[in-house]
XYZ file of C-alpha atoms in Angstrom:
734
model
C -20.988 -9.495 16.167
C -21.618 -8.290 12.619
C -23.764 -5.225 12.066
C -26.686 -7.086 10.510
C -26.916 -9.631 13.355
C -26.755 -6.868 15.938
C -29.477 -4.888 14.179
C -31.902 -7.792 13.975
C -31.266 -8.730 17.593
C -32.208 -5.274 18.862
C -34.934 -4.637 16.255
C -37.783 -6.091 18.383
C -36.904 -3.671 21.161
C -36.762 -0.548 19.000
C -40.168 1.132 18.546
C -41.523 1.083 15.001
C -41.683 4.921 14.752
C -37.992 5.137 15.619
C -37.005 2.531 13.024
C -39.141 4.196 10.387
C -37.788 7.658 11.200
C -34.240 6.381 10.679
C -35.179 4.706 7.396
C -36.870 7.854 6.149
C -33.892 10.001 7.057
C -31.509 7.663 5.248
C -33.785 7.390 2.228
C -34.033 11.158 1.844
C -30.243 11.322 1.740
C -29.984 8.440 -0.700
C -32.680 9.370 -3.154
C -30.982 12.299 -4.945
C -27.890 10.171 -5.513
C -29.853 7.353 -7.134
C -31.904 9.154 -9.742
C -29.942 7.522 -12.574
C -30.713 3.976 -11.392
C -34.095 4.190 -9.655
C -36.930 3.513 -10.216
C -35.723 2.396 -13.673
C -32.116 1.445 -14.312
C -30.782 1.626 -17.880
C -29.729 -1.785 -19.130
C -32.231 -3.764 -17.093
C -34.626 -3.770 -20.066
C -32.367 -6.081 -22.104
C -34.027 -9.464 -22.498
C -32.020 -12.590 -21.568
C -30.384 -14.481 -24.430
C -32.876 -16.810 -26.065
C -35.887 -15.089 -24.497
C -38.967 -16.591 -26.265
C -41.452 -13.818 -25.532
C -44.601 -14.170 -23.440
C -47.374 -16.735 -24.059
C -49.917 -16.010 -26.795
C -47.807 -13.148 -28.089
C -48.552 -10.913 -25.114
C -46.431 -7.779 -24.829
C -45.553 -8.122 -21.147
C -46.521 -10.013 -17.999
C -48.187 -8.904 -14.764
C -47.610 -10.689 -11.444
C -49.131 -9.575 -8.136
C -47.744 -10.685 -4.769
C -48.412 -9.894 -1.114
C -46.208 -10.456 1.931
C -48.243 -10.930 5.100
C -46.049 -9.831 7.984
C -48.349 -9.813 11.030
C -51.782 -10.453 12.480
C -53.056 -7.153 11.138
C -52.156 -8.132 7.604
C -53.555 -11.619 8.101
C -56.924 -10.096 8.954
C -56.944 -8.043 5.764
C -56.133 -10.813 3.283
C -59.764 -11.492 2.384
C -60.456 -7.798 1.766
C -57.441 -7.523 -0.488
C -58.434 -10.700 -2.318
C -61.923 -9.308 -2.876
C -60.570 -6.000 -4.220
C -58.518 -7.888 -6.817
C -61.379 -10.236 -7.749
C -63.645 -7.287 -8.442
C -61.101 -5.889 -10.879
C -60.379 -9.264 -12.504
C -56.982 -10.019 -10.962
C -55.382 -12.830 -8.979
C -52.305 -12.804 -6.777
C -50.053 -14.793 -4.475
C -50.190 -14.390 -0.696
C -46.908 -15.163 1.056
C -47.285 -16.289 4.680
C -44.680 -16.593 7.443
C -44.743 -20.174 8.786
C -43.344 -19.551 12.260
C -43.920 -15.847 12.763
C -46.237 -13.883 15.012
C -49.385 -15.510 13.633
C -50.739 -18.861 12.502
C -52.245 -19.186 9.043
C -55.792 -20.605 9.247
C -56.360 -23.587 6.996
C -59.651 -22.127 5.805
C -57.906 -18.942 4.609
C -55.479 -20.918 2.492
C -58.332 -23.052 1.176
C -60.372 -19.981 0.297
C -57.462 -18.437 -1.587
C -56.920 -21.634 -3.554
C -60.617 -22.011 -4.371
C -60.692 -18.501 -5.811
C -57.686 -19.085 -8.045
C -55.105 -17.378 -5.861
C -51.754 -18.779 -4.784
C -50.107 -19.364 -1.404
C -46.313 -19.201 -0.954
C -43.872 -19.321 1.948
C -42.440 -16.064 3.253
C -39.164 -16.732 5.095
C -39.387 -18.931 8.204
C -39.628 -16.562 11.162
C -39.053 -13.211 9.433
C -36.455 -12.214 12.009
C -33.581 -11.274 9.690
C -31.512 -14.301 10.715
C -32.270 -16.758 7.933
C -28.894 -16.216 6.238
C -26.760 -15.921 9.367
C -24.736 -19.000 8.422
C -24.715 -21.712 5.778
C -25.253 -24.416 8.375
C -28.231 -22.688 9.986
C -29.788 -22.067 6.600
C -29.535 -25.741 5.695
C -31.257 -26.698 8.956
C -34.005 -24.111 8.445
C -34.424 -25.206 4.830
C -35.699 -28.552 6.058
C -38.414 -26.801 8.089
C -39.332 -24.519 5.181
C -39.641 -27.527 2.879
C -42.148 -29.112 5.253
C -44.342 -26.000 5.066
C -43.998 -25.897 1.290
C -45.344 -29.443 1.122
C -48.051 -28.898 3.724
C -49.340 -25.742 2.010
C -49.009 -27.116 -1.530
C -46.702 -24.171 -2.221
C -43.935 -23.974 -4.808
C -42.661 -20.432 -4.197
C -40.554 -18.635 -1.610
C -39.606 -15.104 -0.618
C -37.118 -14.162 2.096
C -37.813 -11.606 4.763
C -36.403 -8.122 4.080
C -35.523 -9.294 0.561
C -32.338 -10.927 1.831
C -31.068 -13.353 -0.751
C -28.424 -15.900 -1.586
C -29.403 -17.552 -4.832
C -27.009 -20.460 -4.391
C -28.247 -21.446 -0.934
C -31.860 -21.412 -2.125
C -31.211 -24.625 -4.019
C -31.741 -26.327 -0.651
C -35.449 -25.531 -0.993
C -37.950 -27.622 -2.950
C -39.234 -24.654 -4.919
C -40.165 -23.801 -8.460
C -39.413 -20.129 -7.939
C -37.944 -17.549 -5.592
C -39.066 -13.909 -5.455
C -36.513 -12.357 -3.088
C -34.739 -10.057 -5.528
C -35.428 -6.925 -7.562
C -34.208 -5.263 -10.711
C -33.025 -2.160 -8.841
C -33.811 -0.894 -5.356
C -31.205 1.158 -3.465
C -33.417 1.342 -0.376
C -33.193 -2.340 0.513
C -30.841 -3.591 3.275
C -29.125 -5.822 0.698
C -29.254 -3.546 -2.344
C -27.597 -5.731 -4.990
C -30.173 -5.838 -7.757
C -30.249 -8.521 -10.435
C -30.371 -5.817 -13.127
C -33.182 -7.289 -15.200
C -36.946 -6.827 -15.545
C -37.290 -10.395 -16.790
C -37.548 -13.660 -14.859
C -34.566 -15.961 -15.271
C -33.315 -19.442 -14.497
C -30.899 -20.062 -11.613
C -29.052 -23.324 -12.313
C -27.965 -25.519 -9.461
C -24.186 -25.702 -9.270
C -22.440 -29.008 -8.616
C -21.954 -28.196 -4.934
C -25.627 -27.384 -4.540
C -26.618 -30.617 -6.264
C -24.504 -32.603 -3.830
C -26.044 -30.824 -0.829
C -29.544 -31.401 -2.222
C -28.851 -35.097 -2.741
C -27.509 -35.513 0.795
C -30.438 -33.637 2.291
C -33.204 -35.493 0.432
C -31.472 -38.815 1.024
C -31.222 -38.144 4.751
C -34.860 -37.113 4.903
C -35.977 -40.062 2.793
C -38.319 -37.727 0.908
C -38.139 -37.167 -2.843
C -38.538 -33.706 -4.333
C -42.222 -32.773 -4.205
C -42.484 -31.547 -7.776
C -40.875 -32.584 -11.070
C -39.701 -29.020 -11.646
C -38.179 -28.899 -8.163
C -36.143 -31.971 -9.051
C -34.554 -30.150 -11.977
C -31.169 -28.549 -11.587
C -32.425 -25.104 -10.692
C -35.356 -22.774 -10.101
C -36.823 -19.584 -11.579
C -36.057 -16.185 -10.038
C -38.867 -13.602 -10.160
C -37.528 -10.136 -9.293
C -39.989 -7.446 -8.282
C -39.820 -4.614 -10.784
C -42.153 -2.043 -9.230
C -41.106 -0.471 -5.907
C -42.701 -2.073 -2.866
C -45.646 -0.213 -1.409
C -43.883 0.116 1.940
C -40.880 1.792 0.311
C -42.943 4.087 -1.854
C -45.636 5.263 0.537
C -44.236 4.752 4.034
C -40.511 5.364 3.624
C -40.440 7.875 0.767
C -43.826 9.379 1.759
C -45.185 9.466 -1.789
C -48.822 10.543 -1.931
C -49.735 9.241 -5.389
C -49.084 6.098 -7.440
C -47.331 8.074 -10.197
C -43.977 6.291 -9.766
C -45.734 2.944 -9.976
C -47.564 3.933 -13.142
C -44.492 5.371 -14.874
C -42.416 2.306 -14.057
C -45.235 -0.001 -15.152
C -45.441 1.739 -18.534
C -41.644 1.558 -18.901
C -41.576 -2.180 -18.167
C -44.499 -2.762 -20.499
C -42.829 -0.818 -23.293
C -39.783 -3.081 -23.028
C -41.729 -6.343 -22.795
C -40.659 -7.221 -19.271
C -42.444 -8.515 -16.181
C -44.421 -6.136 -13.981
C -44.153 -7.686 -10.521
C -45.326 -5.740 -7.510
C -45.272 -6.601 -3.817
C -48.043 -5.056 -1.711
C -48.331 -5.679 2.044
C -51.840 -6.052 3.468
C -50.373 -4.967 6.825
C -49.933 -1.453 5.454
C -53.269 -1.087 3.629
C -56.104 0.216 5.746
C -59.583 -0.673 4.495
C -61.053 1.359 7.346
C -63.016 4.386 6.050
C -61.305 6.478 8.663
C -58.078 8.265 7.617
C -55.108 5.885 7.510
C -52.615 6.134 10.328
C -48.970 7.123 9.957
C -47.915 3.521 9.319
C -50.639 2.729 6.790
C -51.911 3.847 3.425
C -55.313 3.562 1.798
C -56.106 1.003 -0.917
C -56.485 3.846 -3.436
C -52.935 3.724 -4.918
C -53.090 -0.035 -5.441
C -56.567 0.219 -6.941
C -55.298 2.947 -9.265
C -52.463 0.659 -10.400
C -54.852 -2.166 -11.274
C -57.292 0.184 -12.999
C -54.442 1.661 -15.031
C -53.557 -1.836 -16.212
C -57.146 -2.494 -17.271
C -57.687 0.872 -18.875
C -54.439 1.361 -20.801
C -53.051 -2.136 -21.310
C -56.109 -4.383 -21.513
C -55.345 -7.335 -23.799
C -51.629 -6.524 -24.021
C -50.430 -8.368 -20.935
C -50.325 -11.921 -19.672
C -51.688 -11.875 -16.132
C -50.331 -14.916 -14.300
C -49.632 -16.285 -10.876
C -45.962 -16.632 -9.924
C -46.113 -20.422 -10.225
C -47.483 -20.098 -13.772
C -44.643 -17.777 -14.771
C -42.148 -20.171 -13.197
C -43.455 -23.131 -15.175
C -43.327 -21.144 -18.412
C -39.797 -19.851 -17.832
C -38.499 -23.264 -16.692
C -39.158 -24.651 -20.171
C -36.638 -22.264 -21.727
C -34.293 -21.645 -18.778
C -33.111 -18.168 -19.835
C -30.045 -17.051 -17.881
C -29.270 -13.670 -16.411
C -25.882 -12.620 -17.883
C -25.155 -10.521 -14.799
C -25.162 -13.651 -12.623
C -22.681 -15.577 -14.742
C -19.726 -14.081 -12.959
C -18.716 -11.720 -10.223
C -17.087 -8.336 -10.632
C -13.804 -8.195 -8.749
C -11.231 -5.427 -8.436
C -7.705 -6.023 -7.171
C -5.463 -3.274 -5.867
C -1.708 -3.795 -5.712
C 1.208 -1.390 -5.406
C 3.305 -3.636 -7.635
C 3.894 -4.500 -11.268
C 1.087 -6.898 -12.084
C 2.919 -8.768 -14.827
C 5.676 -9.691 -12.347
C 3.557 -10.338 -9.253
C 2.935 -14.087 -9.192
C 0.605 -13.966 -6.224
C -1.762 -11.401 -7.713
C -1.686 -13.124 -11.093
C -2.739 -16.452 -9.575
C -5.819 -14.977 -7.933
C -6.808 -12.825 -10.888
C -6.438 -15.507 -13.530
C -8.277 -18.100 -11.409
C -11.266 -15.777 -11.222
C -11.089 -14.834 -14.895
C -10.867 -18.490 -15.989
C -14.182 -19.304 -14.353
C -15.913 -16.310 -15.961
C -15.591 -13.517 -13.405
C -14.773 -9.987 -14.517
C -11.452 -8.925 -12.973
C -9.873 -5.468 -12.962
C -6.430 -4.945 -11.447
C -5.091 -1.544 -10.378
C -1.306 -1.681 -10.448
C 1.899 0.224 -11.184
C 3.435 1.123 -14.506
C 7.054 0.081 -14.910
C 7.860 2.538 -17.725
C 5.995 5.157 -19.706
C 6.101 2.755 -22.651
C 3.720 0.354 -20.950
C 0.047 0.600 -21.775
C -2.080 2.258 -19.126
C -4.817 -0.292 -19.840
C -4.157 -3.805 -21.041
C -5.941 -7.152 -21.033
C -3.749 -10.098 -20.031
C -5.168 -13.642 -19.921
C -8.687 -12.286 -19.460
C -7.680 -9.824 -16.717
C -7.965 -6.083 -17.350
C -4.955 -4.261 -15.903
C -5.102 -0.528 -15.207
C -1.694 1.006 -14.488
C -2.419 4.068 -12.404
C 1.055 5.476 -11.848
C 4.715 4.788 -12.427
C 6.926 3.378 -9.716
C 8.727 6.043 -7.730
C 12.396 6.729 -8.254
C 14.588 3.932 -7.001
C 15.784 6.047 -4.085
C 13.418 4.734 -1.430
C 16.001 4.641 1.313
C 14.362 7.419 3.345
C 11.021 6.966 5.065
C 9.433 9.960 3.337
C 10.634 8.869 -0.093
C 9.105 5.470 0.550
C 5.809 6.743 2.002
C 4.828 9.456 -0.480
C 4.339 7.182 -3.532
C 2.221 4.856 -1.387
C -0.031 7.731 -0.337
C -0.277 8.896 -3.916
C -1.296 5.408 -5.049
C -3.843 5.218 -2.227
C -5.457 8.430 -3.459
C -5.421 7.380 -7.097
C -6.860 3.924 -6.454
C -9.520 5.311 -4.066
C -10.747 7.783 -6.676
C -10.662 5.174 -9.448
C -12.619 2.610 -7.450
C -15.196 5.157 -6.296
C -15.934 6.330 -9.825
C -16.055 2.868 -11.337
C -18.099 1.297 -8.548
C -20.871 3.882 -8.858
C -21.201 3.066 -12.581
C -20.515 -0.681 -12.469
C -20.595 -2.024 -8.906
C -18.041 -4.566 -7.767
C -18.891 -7.613 -5.682
C -15.417 -7.828 -4.154
C -12.327 -5.673 -3.721
C -9.167 -7.728 -3.087
C -6.418 -5.452 -1.752
C -2.793 -6.576 -1.591
C -0.285 -5.118 0.841
C 2.318 -3.526 1.202
C 1.011 -1.172 2.613
C -1.808 -2.369 4.860
C -3.596 0.989 4.656
C -4.166 0.469 0.940
C -7.313 -1.365 2.056
C -8.879 2.047 2.681
C -8.947 2.591 -1.085
C -12.062 0.396 -1.026
C -13.962 2.660 1.383
C -16.791 3.634 -0.983
C -17.382 0.201 -2.583
C -17.374 -1.275 0.923
C -19.877 1.339 2.077
C -22.091 0.425 -0.851
C -22.019 -3.302 -0.178
C -18.875 -4.727 -1.798
C -16.866 -7.177 0.270
C -13.179 -6.550 0.960
C -10.239 -8.947 1.274
C -6.933 -7.710 2.642
C -4.069 -9.898 1.467
C -0.950 -9.750 3.637
C 1.979 -10.476 1.320
C 4.455 -9.042 3.831
C 3.807 -8.340 7.494
C 4.484 -4.608 7.653
C 5.965 -3.832 11.088
C 8.667 -6.490 10.645
C 9.200 -5.398 7.033
C 9.741 -1.827 8.215
C 12.172 -2.917 10.933
C 14.197 -4.852 8.370
C 14.161 -2.153 5.706
C 14.972 0.856 7.884
C 16.833 -0.887 10.758
C 14.245 0.414 13.232
C 13.970 -0.579 16.878
C 11.081 -3.042 17.453
C 9.716 -0.868 20.275
C 9.957 2.438 18.396
C 6.967 4.748 18.116
C 6.833 4.234 14.344
C 6.616 0.472 14.713
C 3.823 0.881 17.262
C 2.027 3.172 14.791
C 2.367 0.544 12.069
C 0.879 -2.059 14.390
C -2.062 0.266 15.020
C -2.513 0.710 11.242
C -2.319 -3.082 10.946
C -5.248 -3.467 13.373
C -7.292 -0.677 11.765
C -6.789 -2.155 8.299
C -7.840 -5.598 9.511
C -11.073 -4.163 10.910
C -11.973 -2.645 7.536
C -11.544 -5.962 5.729
C -14.239 -8.642 5.683
C -11.503 -11.271 5.490
C -7.716 -11.296 5.800
C -5.478 -13.635 3.811
C -1.983 -14.169 5.226
C 0.880 -15.624 3.229
C 2.220 -18.155 5.753
C 1.392 -19.908 8.994
C 4.108 -18.268 11.084
C 2.738 -14.844 10.263
C -0.785 -16.084 10.944
C 0.109 -16.647 14.600
C 1.673 -13.205 14.884
C -1.118 -11.460 12.993
C -3.888 -13.081 14.996
C -2.171 -12.095 18.228
C -1.963 -8.463 17.115
C -4.663 -7.590 14.614
C -7.607 -9.892 13.841
C -9.542 -12.873 15.229
C -8.632 -16.312 13.815
C -12.064 -16.827 12.222
C -11.457 -13.773 10.056
C -8.127 -15.038 8.719
C -6.882 -17.763 6.434
C -3.501 -18.755 5.021
C -2.704 -18.925 1.322
C 0.956 -19.548 0.609
C 2.644 -18.320 -2.526
C 1.593 -21.570 -4.138
C 3.274 -22.205 -7.451
C 1.104 -22.140 -10.552
C 2.094 -25.254 -12.476
C 0.373 -23.934 -15.596
C 3.289 -21.496 -15.744
C 6.073 -23.236 -13.808
C 6.544 -26.701 -15.249
C 9.565 -28.639 -16.551
C 10.764 -27.626 -19.997
C 13.119 -29.078 -22.536
C 16.644 -27.851 -21.892
C 17.787 -25.644 -24.787
C 21.133 -24.384 -23.465
C 24.336 -25.945 -24.772
C 26.845 -23.196 -23.985
C 28.886 -25.155 -21.438
C 28.098 -22.659 -18.671
C 26.733 -23.302 -15.205
C 24.042 -20.709 -14.559
C 23.173 -19.884 -10.954
C 20.046 -17.759 -10.833
C 18.090 -15.521 -8.503
C 14.783 -13.951 -9.656
C 13.133 -11.371 -7.392
C 13.399 -8.116 -5.522
C 16.852 -6.821 -4.688
C 16.213 -5.939 -1.038
C 18.472 -6.364 1.949
C 16.497 -9.205 3.536
C 17.048 -11.305 0.404
C 20.717 -11.728 1.422
C 22.078 -11.177 -2.095
C 25.285 -9.608 -0.836
C 25.926 -12.915 0.937
C 25.181 -14.749 -2.319
C 27.638 -12.611 -4.308
C 30.390 -13.174 -1.751
C 29.606 -16.896 -1.821
C 29.843 -16.894 -5.606
C 33.226 -15.167 -5.364
C 34.415 -18.214 -3.359
C 32.819 -20.643 -5.812
C 33.982 -19.056 -9.084
C 37.653 -20.218 -8.920
C 36.491 -23.821 -8.423
C 33.902 -23.632 -11.242
C 35.228 -21.158 -13.822
C 32.337 -21.864 -16.182
C 29.798 -20.644 -13.584
C 27.881 -17.358 -13.813
C 25.495 -15.726 -11.348
C 22.439 -14.097 -12.955
C 20.090 -11.830 -11.009
C 16.722 -10.827 -12.496
C 15.116 -8.059 -10.521
C 15.194 -4.544 -9.219
C 15.196 -2.823 -5.849
C 16.965 -0.603 -3.359
C 20.082 -2.785 -3.071
C 20.925 -2.865 -6.781
C 23.576 -0.079 -6.745
C 25.244 -1.620 -3.696
C 25.187 -5.107 -5.201
C 26.601 -4.026 -8.545
C 29.377 -2.177 -6.711
C 30.126 -5.264 -4.624
C 30.376 -7.461 -7.723
C 32.727 -4.929 -9.324
C 34.905 -4.682 -6.217
C 35.205 -8.485 -6.152
C 36.256 -8.537 -9.804
C 33.091 -10.334 -10.891
C 31.852 -7.847 -13.500
C 31.683 -10.530 -16.197
C 30.488 -13.292 -13.893
C 27.721 -11.596 -11.882
C 25.174 -10.221 -14.338
C 22.133 -8.099 -13.567
C 18.995 -8.242 -15.722
C 15.777 -6.278 -15.616
C 12.700 -7.980 -14.144
C 10.651 -10.050 -16.564
C 6.936 -10.886 -16.677
C 6.034 -14.109 -14.904
C 5.746 -16.308 -17.971
C 9.036 -15.052 -19.376
C 10.983 -15.468 -16.139
C 9.622 -19.015 -15.809
C 11.207 -19.880 -19.145
C 14.517 -18.318 -18.069
C 14.499 -20.107 -14.702
C 13.873 -23.450 -16.410
C 17.240 -23.148 -18.201
C 19.223 -22.499 -14.992
C 21.460 -25.100 -13.407
C 20.877 -23.947 -9.852
C 18.502 -21.596 -8.067
C 19.417 -19.726 -4.892
C 17.265 -18.229 -2.123
C 19.815 -16.697 0.301
C 17.526 -14.797 2.710
C 18.778 -13.335 5.967
C 17.371 -14.909 9.110
C 16.422 -11.565 10.651
C 13.004 -10.633 12.050
C 11.522 -10.335 8.559
C 13.494 -12.641 6.294
C 13.363 -15.407 8.890
C 9.564 -15.604 8.509
C 8.957 -14.388 4.937
C 7.925 -17.277 2.701
C 9.457 -17.146 -0.771
C 7.630 -18.612 -3.738
C 10.922 -18.851 -5.635
C 11.725 -22.152 -3.922
C 8.515 -23.788 -5.110
C 8.953 -22.328 -8.583
C 12.432 -23.825 -8.947
C 11.194 -27.171 -7.647
C 8.267 -27.116 -10.061
C 10.653 -26.424 -12.952
C 12.897 -29.314 -11.931
C 15.793 -26.997 -11.021
C 17.682 -27.759 -7.756
C 17.744 -24.923 -5.238
C 20.057 -23.843 -2.407
C 18.176 -22.219 0.464
C 19.154 -20.252 3.552
C 18.352 -22.075 6.775
C 15.547 -19.767 7.923
C 12.700 -20.562 10.275
C 10.040 -20.258 7.580
C 11.830 -22.428 5.035
C 12.576 -25.119 7.604
C 8.844 -25.024 8.434
C 7.783 -25.854 4.869
C 10.768 -27.716 3.355
C 13.315 -30.338 4.380
C 16.658 -31.710 3.231
C 15.041 -34.150 0.823
C 13.915 -31.409 -1.573
C 16.371 -28.510 -1.091
C 19.994 -27.962 -0.021
C 20.133 -25.802 3.114
C 23.018 -23.649 4.323
C 23.507 -21.453 7.387
C 21.869 -18.101 6.695
C 24.333 -15.222 6.359
C 27.370 -17.525 5.987
C 28.943 -17.056 2.535
C 31.395 -19.928 3.191
C 28.517 -22.325 3.865
C 26.567 -21.082 0.866
C 29.547 -21.560 -1.470
C 29.973 -25.116 -0.205
C 26.265 -25.864 -0.652
C 26.263 -24.561 -4.236
C 29.344 -26.588 -5.109
C 27.892 -29.733 -3.547
C 24.741 -29.534 -5.663
C 26.406 -28.523 -8.925
C 29.010 -31.290 -8.699
C 26.745 -34.079 -7.450
C 24.499 -35.438 -10.193
C 22.849 -38.134 -7.987
C 21.948 -35.432 -5.424
C 20.299 -33.306 -8.094
C 18.366 -36.322 -9.343
C 17.242 -37.104 -5.797
C 15.998 -33.558 -5.291
C 14.071 -33.726 -8.578
C 12.464 -37.058 -7.672
C 11.332 -35.797 -4.267
C 10.225 -32.418 -5.609
C 7.639 -33.815 -8.034
C 5.204 -35.205 -5.423
C 5.930 -32.267 -3.085
C 4.914 -29.770 -5.775
C 1.828 -31.822 -6.625
C 0.687 -31.577 -2.988
C 1.416 -27.867 -2.619
C 0.761 -26.245 -5.988
C -1.841 -23.554 -6.635
C -4.204 -26.074 -8.182
C -4.654 -27.677 -4.755
C -5.755 -24.365 -3.177
C -7.391 -22.533 -6.057
C -10.785 -24.017 -5.208
C -10.460 -22.832 -1.602
C -9.855 -19.283 -2.789
C -12.811 -19.350 -5.175
C -15.053 -20.712 -2.413
C -13.857 -17.963 -0.087
C -14.777 -15.348 -2.687
C -18.201 -16.907 -3.238
C -18.966 -17.185 0.470
C -17.929 -13.599 1.162
C -19.977 -12.246 -1.722
C -22.962 -14.359 -0.708
C -22.994 -13.215 2.914
C -24.822 -9.877 3.131
C -23.470 -7.057 5.231
C -26.846 -5.625 6.158
C -28.082 -2.664 8.133
C -25.666 -0.134 6.634
C -26.707 3.029 4.852
C -26.223 2.918 1.114
C -26.938 5.379 -1.666
C -26.847 3.257 -4.794
C -27.577 -0.347 -5.711
C -24.549 -2.538 -5.578
């Protein structure tokens, strides 16, 4: 059970003094760390693009709201209303429909008659409203009935939980569940503005709304509610409960200073005061209450200093005004995502696909990666993605365990420090960490602690990778340690992506529950890998392998196979584009076989460049070994060759038989250089076979390309970022 669900299940059984003592202790620790962003955060004073100013040329707006949380507060509503009437103010009272009290009809009528507003506050105020998308949709129908019954057009969630996309299920003109900056909230991601703004309904939300209203047979209750969106009204002054009960302030000075700051920048002063915590009793207020004096002082300060300068309005009035112009909050146009990969970004197809998909839709994407040479830029923007190269790749001698481990630990430290510093200044919504190694996910420890969600992407399953690379025994103590690290890393992540279905079964059995995992193959990006006009006319037959030069790739088998093929096809050459631990051994093998001029090694190329090179090849080869790792490691090279229209010869491994068949590729027995030579010859000398492969490959690629799964990845990101991880201590707004 997630931490937030557990907390709200036990909350009714934990005495209020205990809960408050914990909150106060956490707040005292947080407060010194948040001075730069609370109570006023620089940058939040910037008006939205196209902001028209307030009605009648007023300098700023003032909106007063009250959340009524229990019977005690319900009994004090009239007293609070009278206090505001005496000082010339009006406000909105937000009632819980199915909470611990029932709202008398005469109270709502009295508020309306006196020019006040009534809005809906959550459904049950139990912290469970956002537990799941399905439950929210069901509860939205109940909330909509109360909105109609109470003639209400506004909503505020309990505990300021929020998911601005899901709220489109409600027939509302406005929501008031967010804030400009407040590090003391359970879900501390502020909207970073002191202005109201328009939240447009996305296509998916429109479809859900249409289905829901159609099923109910009830049209939207208000013309504005039928529009494609609603207005968000963030509170911009700290809540009274935070200020006086949690932080134990004894004066309204913070309120007054923040009010003057908002006024000076032409924003919206919106405050939320709870009648439950205001004691109108002449006796001294108890530990869980405050007197009305601070709130009265706030209203008197408005009258005394700012009389005539502000537009005092009810929330529904502000919503109607803002809806005419629909100003957008730039911060909500895209998410901030960081990716961490111990690889060369420009050559890592899998990372590129994710990063560019996010960047194309408007998200801000930073990638922390390796630097191939000291000539590469440490910071570079590629296709809208900002790449930070934190360190150079270690020396090629990674044959020993220590030589392999130390650069990984160094990169872990560098990426951890980089993410911590950047997240404090500009918080990320999501950290997407790519293995190898699994423990790189711990680089996201501080962003995760402060509310960012974390994806761990399993490119290679590590224990099997280690066994293959270092010839370790499957039952060795090191392998058991790696399996423990695998489990620990999975627990840190909010979601785990695994690169094929065979590994999913193994991973679920060892490390994480199925509901926490999903499979994303190395789907080919057809924007990059697509058929090209053939430009070569040199009379050669080019056999090509692009990728890492590791043992499990079986390239020694491929070179021996080529040695058998070369006498039969003297015009053939074998080109390898890549780098890795086996390169010295492979070059020596080619030399020993007398193939120096026929087997040629090239440096790795960026993805778009290697795609162009691959398109000119006559044959692609994927000669993996069918050992514990290579037998189950999916290779994107097959799909890339197919997408380019180049025939491919593939080792008969378990994973490749799982995803491909003899209609699209030519298989051979893994590890058998005789069989591989025969398979290469058969394809190169059989034009009808090549044409058949090409004809079958086109629909296969169309069904399995990245474009078919890109939407699933983007939805996963959105759902993770939308689901709050509540109940954790935080020190800064995320």
